[in-house]
Amino acid sequence: MLKNRVKELRARYGFTQSELGKQVDVTRQTIAFIEKGEFSPSITLSLKLAKVLQVEIGDLFWLEEE
Amino acid sequence: MLKNRVKELRARYGFTQSELGKQVDVTRQTIAFIEKGEFSPSITLSLKLAKVLQVEIGDLFWLEEE
DNA sequence: CAAAAATGTTAAGTTTATATAACATAATGT
DNA sequence: ACATTATGTTATATAAACTTAACATTTTTG
């Protein structure tokens, strides 16, 4: 199962969903869906998010058992 | 632009495209498309590939300028 | 408190990832 | 040389990512 820390890290930087979306070229709804874990973004978008949030991509997204 | 080392690492382990595909639950054509750089796989598939190929995901896929 | 901004959520549409199938060529093994 | 296996490639179909739009609720701010 895919997990992520997008919401936590976005909050740490004080970005709104819209601001983060704009920085990685997606809409705020896409950010919301990712934060809810409703889908598995492309590696391209994932790498952009990791860059903006200044973490290794493996620390932003990971797979858990179950 | 998205780059990856899937082909190189698959060769290192001596896996065929079919074998690698089976290990990460996709078809050999999907592996072929990824190796050709024709699309940006999901983060879920990317994480599975990194696990099987025993590298950090950031060492398997990365973004380059232009 | 009232207004504005942010978030939650959902529906419908478009684009892209992935599957399935098919055929051709290259590489490997007997 | 022949048979088998791996790879290249392309077409069509389906599933999932992502967009756009809309409205409701929550949070923030004057």
Coordinates of C-alpha atoms (C1' of nucleotides) in Angstrom, one line a residue:
Chain A
M1 CA 0.0 0.0 0.0
L2 CA 1.3 3.4 -1.0
K3 CA 1.9 6.0 1.7
N4 CA 3.2 9.6 1.6
R5 CA 4.1 12.6 3.7
V6 CA 2.9 15.3 1.3
K7 CA 0.4 16.9 3.6
E8 CA 2.8 16.9 6.5
L9 CA 5.6 18.5 4.5
R10 CA 3.4 20.9 2.7
A11 CA 2.2 22.1 6.1
R12 CA 5.7 22.4 7.3
Y13 CA 6.5 24.9 4.5
G14 CA 3.2 26.7 4.9
F15 CA 2.1 26.1 1.3
T16 CA -1.5 25.9 0.4
Q17 CA -2.6 23.0 -1.9
S18 CA -2.9 25.6 -4.7
E19 CA 0.6 26.9 -4.2
L20 CA 2.1 23.5 -4.2
G21 CA 0.1 22.4 -7.2
K22 CA 1.3 25.5 -9.1
Q23 CA 4.9 24.7 -8.3
V24 CA 4.6 21.2 -9.7
D25 CA 2.1 22.0 -12.5
V26 CA -1.0 20.3 -11.3
T27 CA -4.3 21.5 -9.9
R28 CA -5.1 21.7 -6.2
Q29 CA -7.5 18.8 -6.6
T30 CA -4.7 16.6 -7.7
I31 CA -2.7 17.5 -4.6
A32 CA -5.8 16.8 -2.5
F33 CA -6.2 13.4 -4.1
I34 CA -2.6 12.5 -3.5
E35 CA -2.8 13.6 0.1
K36 CA -5.8 11.4 0.6
G37 CA -3.9 8.5 -0.9
E38 CA -6.5 8.1 -3.6
F39 CA -4.1 7.5 -6.4
S40 CA -0.5 6.8 -7.3
P41 CA 1.0 9.8 -9.0
S42 CA 3.4 9.5 -11.9
I43 CA 7.1 9.3 -11.0
T44 CA 7.6 12.6 -12.8
L45 CA 5.1 14.4 -10.6
S46 CA 6.5 12.5 -7.5
L47 CA 10.0 13.7 -8.3
K48 CA 8.8 17.3 -8.7
L49 CA 7.1 17.1 -5.3
A50 CA 10.2 15.7 -3.6
K51 CA 12.2 18.6 -5.1
V52 CA 9.8 21.3 -3.9
L53 CA 9.4 19.7 -0.5
Q54 CA 13.2 19.1 -0.3
V55 CA 13.2 15.5 0.6
E56 CA 14.4 12.3 -1.0
I57 CA 11.6 10.8 -3.1
G58 CA 11.9 7.6 -1.0
D59 CA 11.2 9.7 2.1
L60 CA 8.1 11.2 0.5
F61 CA 6.5 8.0 -1.0
W62 CA 6.9 4.4 0.2
L63 CA 5.1 1.1 0.1
E64 CA 3.8 -0.6 3.2
E65 CA 2.6 -4.1 3.7
E66 CA -1.2 -4.9 3.7
Chain B
M1 CA 12.9 15.2 -18.8
L2 CA 12.6 11.8 -17.1
K3 CA 15.6 9.4 -17.2
N4 CA 16.1 5.9 -15.8
R5 CA 18.5 3.1 -15.4
V6 CA 16.0 0.2 -15.7
K7 CA 17.6 -1.4 -18.7
E8 CA 21.1 -1.2 -17.3
L9 CA 20.2 -2.6 -13.9
R10 CA 17.9 -5.3 -15.4
A11 CA 20.9 -6.4 -17.5
R12 CA 23.1 -6.4 -14.5
Y13 CA 20.9 -9.0 -12.8
G14 CA 20.4 -10.9 -16.0
F15 CA 16.6 -10.6 -15.9
T16 CA 14.6 -10.7 -19.1
Q17 CA 11.9 -8.0 -19.6
S18 CA 9.3 -10.7 -18.9
E19 CA 10.9 -11.8 -15.7
L20 CA 11.2 -8.3 -14.4
G21 CA 7.6 -7.5 -15.4
K22 CA 6.4 -10.6 -13.6
Q23 CA 8.2 -9.5 -10.4
V24 CA 6.5 -6.1 -10.4
D25 CA 3.2 -7.2 -11.9
V26 CA 3.3 -5.6 -15.3
T27 CA 3.7 -7.0 -18.8
R28 CA 7.0 -7.1 -20.7
Q29 CA 5.7 -4.4 -23.0
T30 CA 5.3 -2.1 -20.1
I31 CA 8.9 -2.7 -19.1
A32 CA 9.9 -2.1 -22.7
F33 CA 8.1 1.2 -22.8
I34 CA 9.7 2.3 -19.6
E35 CA 13.2 1.4 -20.8
K36 CA 12.5 3.4 -23.9
G37 CA 11.5 6.4 -21.8
E38 CA 8.1 6.5 -23.5
F39 CA 6.2 7.2 -20.4
S40 CA 6.3 8.1 -16.8
P41 CA 5.3 5.1 -14.6
S42 CA 3.3 5.4 -11.4
I43 CA 5.2 5.9 -8.2
T44 CA 3.9 2.5 -7.0
L45 CA 5.4 0.7 -10.0
S46 CA 8.6 2.8 -9.7
L47 CA 9.0 1.8 -6.1
K48 CA 8.5 -1.9 -6.9
L49 CA 11.1 -1.7 -9.6
A50 CA 13.6 0.0 -7.3
K51 CA 13.0 -2.7 -4.7
V52 CA 13.6 -5.6 -7.2
L53 CA 16.6 -3.9 -8.7
Q54 CA 17.9 -3.0 -5.3
V55 CA 18.5 0.7 -5.7
E56 CA 17.1 3.8 -4.2
I57 CA 14.3 5.0 -6.3
G58 CA 16.1 8.3 -6.8
D59 CA 18.9 6.4 -8.3
L60 CA 16.6 4.6 -10.7
F61 CA 14.5 7.6 -11.9
W62 CA 15.5 11.2 -12.1
L63 CA 14.6 14.4 -13.9
E64 CA 17.1 16.2 -16.2
E65 CA 16.9 19.6 -17.6
E66 CA 15.4 19.9 -21.1
Chain C
dC1 C1' -19.1 38.5 13.4
dA2 C1' -18.5 38.9 8.5
dA3 C1' -15.7 38.2 4.5
dA4 C1' -12.2 35.8 2.3
dA5 C1' -9.3 32.0 1.7
dA6 C1' -8.4 27.1 2.1
dT7 C1' -10.0 22.6 2.1
dG8 C1' -13.3 18.6 1.2
dT9 C1' -15.6 16.4 -2.1
dT10 C1' -17.8 14.9 -6.2
dA11 C1' -19.0 14.5 -11.2
dA12 C1' -17.8 14.6 -16.0
dG13 C1' -14.3 14.9 -19.4
dT14 C1' -9.4 14.3 -21.4
dT15 C1' -5.0 12.3 -21.4
dT16 C1' -1.8 8.8 -20.3
dA17 C1' -0.4 4.4 -18.3
dT18 C1' -0.9 -0.3 -18.7
dA19 C1' -2.9 -4.7 -20.9
dT20 C1' -3.5 -7.8 -24.7
dA21 C1' -2.4 -9.3 -29.0
dA22 C1' 0.1 -9.7 -33.0
dC23 C1' 4.1 -10.0 -36.0
dA24 C1' 8.9 -9.1 -37.1
dT25 C1' 13.8 -9.4 -36.0
dA26 C1' 17.7 -10.6 -33.2
dA27 C1' 20.0 -13.6 -30.1
dT28 C1' 20.7 -18.0 -28.0
dG29 C1' 20.8 -22.9 -27.6
dT30 C1' 20.7 -27.7 -29.6
Chain D
dA1 C1' 20.7 -24.8 -39.6
dC2 C1' 16.7 -25.1 -36.9
dA3 C1' 14.0 -24.2 -32.8
dT4 C1' 13.4 -21.4 -29.0
dT5 C1' 13.6 -17.3 -26.4
dA6 C1' 14.2 -12.4 -26.0
dT7 C1' 13.4 -8.0 -27.8
dG8 C1' 11.3 -4.2 -30.9
dT9 C1' 7.4 -2.3 -32.2
dT10 C1' 2.6 -1.2 -33.3
dA11 C1' -2.5 -1.2 -32.8
dT12 C1' -6.6 -1.4 -30.1
dA13 C1' -8.8 -1.5 -25.6
dT14 C1' -9.3 -0.4 -20.7
dA15 C1' -8.0 1.6 -16.3
dA16 C1' -6.2 5.2 -13.8
dA17 C1' -4.2 9.8 -13.5
dC18 C1' -5.2 14.4 -14.0
dT19 C1' -8.3 18.6 -15.4
dT20 C1' -12.1 21.6 -15.0
dA21 C1' -16.0 23.0 -12.6
dA22 C1' -19.0 23.4 -9.0
dC23 C1' -20.6 23.7 -4.3
dA24 C1' -20.3 22.8 0.7
dT25 C1' -17.7 23.2 4.9
dT26 C1' -13.9 24.7 7.6
dT27 C1' -10.3 27.9 8.8
dT28 C1' -8.3 32.3 8.8
dT29 C1' -8.3 37.2 9.0
dG30 C1' -10.0 42.0 9.1

